[in-house]
Amino acid sequence: MSATKHKVFDQARSILDKIESFAAQKQEEVEQFRIKYIGSKGLIKELFAEIKHIPPEQKKDFGQLVNRVKKAAEEKYEALKSNLSEENTGSQAEGIDLTLPADPIPLGSRHPIAIIRSQIIDIFGRIGFIISEGPEVVDDWHNFSALNMPENHPARDMQDTYFVRKDPDFVLRTHTSSVQVEVMQRQQPPIRTISPGRVYRNETISARAHCQFHQVEGLYVDESVSFADLKQTLYYFVQEMFGTETQIQFRPSYFPFTEPSAEMDISCLICKGDGCPVCKNTGWVEILGCGMVDPAVLENCKIDPEKYMGFAFGMGIERIAMLKYRINDIRLFFENDIQFLDQFRHAL
Ligand code: DAH
């Protein structure tokens, strides 16, 4: 009897050892393990069947031992299964190396108008101009009357206007000069500010004109400001924006809100002044309007024209971008064509 007992005890212990040291590389080996130990005809089942042959006083010990074997087999089986399934879903099985760096996510590019806008802000910022912004819907007074264009003034025809509301009249601003008025109403000199923003004109859309575009207005008002200051400020701007080779020239012009007024040209960037289709063989291209702020405008904004004087200028951002990037159709800025925009991926 005791020989039988020893043999079965030993058998159970050796099964336990084998279970504990078992390792599997493949799914089939795990399945074989299950069949051999846990399956309905497996060794553990046989060990349980032995219980009835064990003398009563040893039954308890043997029962505990067999339960240990059973538990060990079940735990091992679960562990083997989960190890193998991790390796399988893991990329090794599919030949993917997870330690490689990921594919880069393609970034968008900045819009050329945004690029030029921030360059202009940066250039003027370096000489102390701060940004002021104003609303795009303004009353008639801010867009026209305060700027020396009373009702029925012929200069209003220079800018075809979208009226948003009649009596009192509200318009989509036709120029950022309306922000000049806002700023001067709010603040006494010294004023040194630039105002970038979108403007609207009721124009037929073509390669050269659009019903919406962007401008930057500049305004400098203080106790002694001269036309020489205006020229030097704009010369600095042109050198920074287009390069130190670039020349400027001023032509007398007319704007109701400045006196004297001028338009400024830069030497053609393409032919360097020799004459080409871009400059219509003149060697020069116009980039902005400017002048000394008309004393009547200062007065309209409650700034003493006896004490203060100033200069102002206004330029189109699209125009600067077209010259700088050699774009020949203003409509491209508003079409959001990915191929067009993508060209500015590496622009600053
Ligand atoms: N507001 C003018 C326009 O839209 C541009 C301009 C000209 C602005 C002369 C100025 C200026 O401040 O002094 O055509």
PDB file of C-alpha atoms in Angstrom, residues 199-330:
ATOM      1  CA  VAL A 199     -10.698  96.078 -46.878  1.00  0.00           C
ATOM      2  CA  TYR A 200     -13.539  95.832 -49.405  1.00  0.00           C
ATOM      3  CA  ARG A 201     -14.352  97.497 -52.694  1.00  0.00           C
ATOM      4  CA  ASN A 202     -17.174  96.910 -55.086  1.00  0.00           C
ATOM      5  CA  GLU A 203     -14.889  96.103 -57.989  1.00  0.00           C
ATOM      6  CA  THR A 204     -15.177  93.622 -60.812  1.00  0.00           C
ATOM      7  CA  ILE A 205     -12.883  90.731 -59.979  1.00  0.00           C
ATOM      8  CA  SER A 206     -10.003  90.334 -62.404  1.00  0.00           C
ATOM      9  CA  ALA A 207      -6.323  89.379 -62.362  1.00  0.00           C
ATOM     10  CA  ARG A 208      -5.513  92.869 -61.068  1.00  0.00           C
ATOM     11  CA  ALA A 209      -8.466  93.745 -58.838  1.00  0.00           C
ATOM     12  CA  HIS A 210     -10.541  92.016 -56.188  1.00  0.00           C
ATOM     13  CA  CYS A 211     -13.530  92.977 -54.075  1.00  0.00           C
ATOM     14  CA  GLN A 212     -11.557  92.196 -50.930  1.00  0.00           C
ATOM     15  CA  PHE A 213      -7.896  92.678 -50.225  1.00  0.00           C
ATOM     16  CA  HIS A 214      -5.551  93.707 -47.423  1.00  0.00           C
ATOM     17  CA  GLN A 215      -3.866  96.962 -46.557  1.00  0.00           C
ATOM     18  CA  VAL A 216      -1.454  98.267 -43.983  1.00  0.00           C
ATOM     19  CA  GLU A 217      -1.930 101.836 -42.858  1.00  0.00           C
ATOM     20  CA  GLY A 218       0.863 103.758 -41.162  1.00  0.00           C
ATOM     21  CA  LEU A 219       0.469 106.859 -39.008  1.00  0.00           C
ATOM     22  CA  TYR A 220       2.982 108.987 -37.190  1.00  0.00           C
ATOM     23  CA  VAL A 221       1.852 112.115 -35.342  1.00  0.00           C
ATOM     24  CA  ASP A 222       4.021 114.186 -33.041  1.00  0.00           C
ATOM     25  CA  GLU A 223       5.196 117.745 -32.415  1.00  0.00           C
ATOM     26  CA  SER A 224       7.641 117.964 -35.275  1.00  0.00           C
ATOM     27  CA  VAL A 225       7.299 115.438 -38.036  1.00  0.00           C
ATOM     28  CA  SER A 226       8.506 116.275 -41.519  1.00  0.00           C
ATOM     29  CA  PHE A 227       8.211 114.929 -45.034  1.00  0.00           C
ATOM     30  CA  ALA A 228      11.891 113.946 -44.681  1.00  0.00           C
ATOM     31  CA  ASP A 229      10.882 111.626 -41.806  1.00  0.00           C
ATOM     32  CA  LEU A 230       8.248 110.072 -44.055  1.00  0.00           C
ATOM     33  CA  LYS A 231      10.755 109.511 -46.863  1.00  0.00           C
ATOM     34  CA  GLN A 232      13.366 108.025 -44.589  1.00  0.00           C
ATOM     35  CA  THR A 233      10.857 105.726 -42.872  1.00  0.00           C
ATOM     36  CA  LEU A 234       9.593 104.397 -46.186  1.00  0.00           C
ATOM     37  CA  TYR A 235      13.125 104.077 -47.581  1.00  0.00           C
ATOM     38  CA  TYR A 236      14.062 101.955 -44.553  1.00  0.00           C
ATOM     39  CA  PHE A 237      10.946  99.829 -45.104  1.00  0.00           C
ATOM     40  CA  VAL A 238      11.746  99.214 -48.782  1.00  0.00           C
ATOM     41  CA  GLN A 239      15.365  98.284 -48.070  1.00  0.00           C
ATOM     42  CA  GLU A 240      14.256  95.792 -45.444  1.00  0.00           C
ATOM     43  CA  MET A 241      11.414  94.336 -47.478  1.00  0.00           C
ATOM     44  CA  PHE A 242      12.922  94.192 -50.965  1.00  0.00           C
ATOM     45  CA  GLY A 243      16.683  94.406 -50.403  1.00  0.00           C
ATOM     46  CA  THR A 244      19.309  97.142 -50.246  1.00  0.00           C
ATOM     47  CA  GLU A 245      19.614  97.445 -54.047  1.00  0.00           C
ATOM     48  CA  THR A 246      16.050  98.758 -54.256  1.00  0.00           C
ATOM     49  CA  GLN A 247      15.548 102.445 -55.066  1.00  0.00           C
ATOM     50  CA  ILE A 248      12.517 104.627 -54.341  1.00  0.00           C
ATOM     51  CA  GLN A 249      10.913 107.630 -56.000  1.00  0.00           C
ATOM     52  CA  PHE A 250       8.030 109.866 -54.958  1.00  0.00           C
ATOM     53  CA  ARG A 251       5.492 111.304 -57.385  1.00  0.00           C
ATOM     54  CA  PRO A 252       3.097 114.092 -56.382  1.00  0.00           C
ATOM     55  CA  SER A 253      -0.436 112.790 -56.037  1.00  0.00           C
ATOM     56  CA  TYR A 254      -3.759 113.573 -54.414  1.00  0.00           C
ATOM     57  CA  PHE A 255      -5.488 112.076 -51.381  1.00  0.00           C
ATOM     58  CA  PRO A 256      -8.128 114.080 -49.511  1.00  0.00           C
ATOM     59  CA  PHE A 257      -6.619 113.235 -46.111  1.00  0.00           C
ATOM     60  CA  THR A 258      -3.003 114.244 -46.797  1.00  0.00           C
ATOM     61  CA  GLU A 259      -1.399 117.481 -47.959  1.00  0.00           C
ATOM     62  CA  PRO A 260       0.996 117.280 -49.696  1.00  0.00           C
ATOM     63  CA  SER A 261       0.323 113.760 -50.997  1.00  0.00           C
ATOM     64  CA  ALA A 262       2.539 111.414 -52.949  1.00  0.00           C
ATOM     65  CA  GLU A 263       2.701 107.976 -54.463  1.00  0.00           C
ATOM     66  CA  MET A 264       5.845 106.003 -53.970  1.00  0.00           C
ATOM     67  CA  ASP A 265       7.441 103.718 -56.544  1.00  0.00           C
ATOM     68  CA  ILE A 266      10.233 101.215 -56.127  1.00  0.00           C
ATOM     69  CA  SER A 267      12.734 100.299 -58.817  1.00  0.00           C
ATOM     70  CA  CYS A 268      11.479  97.250 -60.683  1.00  0.00           C
ATOM     71  CA  LEU A 269      12.663  94.106 -58.916  1.00  0.00           C
ATOM     72  CA  ILE A 270      12.625  92.088 -62.098  1.00  0.00           C
ATOM     73  CA  CYS A 271      14.523  94.228 -64.612  1.00  0.00           C
ATOM     74  CA  LYS A 272      16.291  96.373 -61.965  1.00  0.00           C
ATOM     75  CA  GLY A 273      15.162  99.512 -63.748  1.00  0.00           C
ATOM     76  CA  ASP A 274      15.965  98.563 -67.344  1.00  0.00           C
ATOM     77  CA  GLY A 275      12.338  98.173 -68.373  1.00  0.00           C
ATOM     78  CA  CYS A 276      10.177  95.045 -68.654  1.00  0.00           C
ATOM     79  CA  PRO A 277       6.466  94.110 -68.915  1.00  0.00           C
ATOM     80  CA  VAL A 278       6.017  94.140 -65.086  1.00  0.00           C
ATOM     81  CA  CYS A 279       7.024  97.817 -64.852  1.00  0.00           C
ATOM     82  CA  LYS A 280       5.531  98.571 -68.273  1.00  0.00           C
ATOM     83  CA  ASN A 281       9.013  99.560 -69.412  1.00  0.00           C
ATOM     84  CA  THR A 282       9.227 102.443 -66.943  1.00  0.00           C
ATOM     85  CA  GLY A 283      11.692 100.763 -64.569  1.00  0.00           C
ATOM     86  CA  TRP A 284       9.428 101.682 -61.624  1.00  0.00           C
ATOM     87  CA  VAL A 285       6.418 100.092 -59.890  1.00  0.00           C
ATOM     88  CA  GLU A 286       4.026 101.887 -57.578  1.00  0.00           C
ATOM     89  CA  ILE A 287       3.649 100.386 -54.109  1.00  0.00           C
ATOM     90  CA  LEU A 288       1.914 102.915 -51.861  1.00  0.00           C
ATOM     91  CA  GLY A 289       0.232 106.240 -51.241  1.00  0.00           C
ATOM     92  CA  CYS A 290       1.380 108.646 -48.545  1.00  0.00           C
ATOM     93  CA  GLY A 291       1.560 112.232 -47.394  1.00  0.00           C
ATOM     94  CA  MET A 292       1.464 114.659 -44.503  1.00  0.00           C
ATOM     95  CA  VAL A 293      -1.750 114.310 -42.506  1.00  0.00           C
ATOM     96  CA  ASP A 294      -4.094 117.139 -43.498  1.00  0.00           C
ATOM     97  CA  PRO A 295      -4.590 119.499 -40.507  1.00  0.00           C
ATOM     98  CA  ALA A 296      -8.359 119.225 -41.036  1.00  0.00           C
ATOM     99  CA  VAL A 297      -8.151 115.489 -40.317  1.00  0.00           C
ATOM    100  CA  LEU A 298      -6.263 116.135 -37.060  1.00  0.00           C
ATOM    101  CA  GLU A 299      -8.890 118.655 -36.103  1.00  0.00           C
ATOM    102  CA  ASN A 300     -11.732 116.220 -36.881  1.00  0.00           C
ATOM    103  CA  CYS A 301     -10.123 113.842 -34.391  1.00  0.00           C
ATOM    104  CA  LYS A 302      -9.645 116.517 -31.717  1.00  0.00           C
ATOM    105  CA  ILE A 303      -5.892 116.783 -32.145  1.00  0.00           C
ATOM    106  CA  ASP A 304      -4.515 120.317 -32.154  1.00  0.00           C
ATOM    107  CA  PRO A 305      -3.126 121.009 -35.665  1.00  0.00           C
ATOM    108  CA  GLU A 306      -1.236 124.028 -34.364  1.00  0.00           C
ATOM    109  CA  LYS A 307       0.765 121.804 -32.067  1.00  0.00           C
ATOM    110  CA  TYR A 308       0.961 118.504 -33.911  1.00  0.00           C
ATOM    111  CA  MET A 309       1.696 117.273 -37.390  1.00  0.00           C
ATOM    112  CA  GLY A 310       2.116 113.848 -38.897  1.00  0.00           C
ATOM    113  CA  PHE A 311       2.594 111.612 -41.867  1.00  0.00           C
ATOM    114  CA  ALA A 312       0.533 108.686 -43.072  1.00  0.00           C
ATOM    115  CA  PHE A 313       0.862 105.990 -45.685  1.00  0.00           C
ATOM    116  CA  GLY A 314      -1.175 103.078 -46.965  1.00  0.00           C
ATOM    117  CA  MET A 315      -0.142 100.049 -48.971  1.00  0.00           C
ATOM    118  CA  GLY A 316      -1.780  96.897 -50.311  1.00  0.00           C
ATOM    119  CA  ILE A 317      -0.406  93.657 -48.896  1.00  0.00           C
ATOM    120  CA  GLU A 318      -1.384  91.707 -52.031  1.00  0.00           C
ATOM    121  CA  ARG A 319       0.585  94.174 -54.133  1.00  0.00           C
ATOM    122  CA  ILE A 320       3.722  93.719 -52.036  1.00  0.00           C
ATOM    123  CA  ALA A 321       3.294  89.924 -52.109  1.00  0.00           C
ATOM    124  CA  MET A 322       2.740  89.924 -55.886  1.00  0.00           C
ATOM    125  CA  LEU A 323       5.934  91.878 -56.446  1.00  0.00           C
ATOM    126  CA  LYS A 324       7.976  89.895 -53.985  1.00  0.00           C
ATOM    127  CA  TYR A 325       6.818  86.433 -55.056  1.00  0.00           C
ATOM    128  CA  ARG A 326       6.156  87.325 -58.730  1.00  0.00           C
ATOM    129  CA  ILE A 327       2.481  86.414 -58.595  1.00  0.00           C
ATOM    130  CA  ASN A 328       0.568  87.791 -61.575  1.00  0.00           C
ATOM    131  CA  ASP A 329      -3.044  87.159 -60.572  1.00  0.00           C
ATOM    132  CA  ILE A 330      -4.570  88.574 -57.370  1.00  0.00           C
TER     133      ILE A 330
END
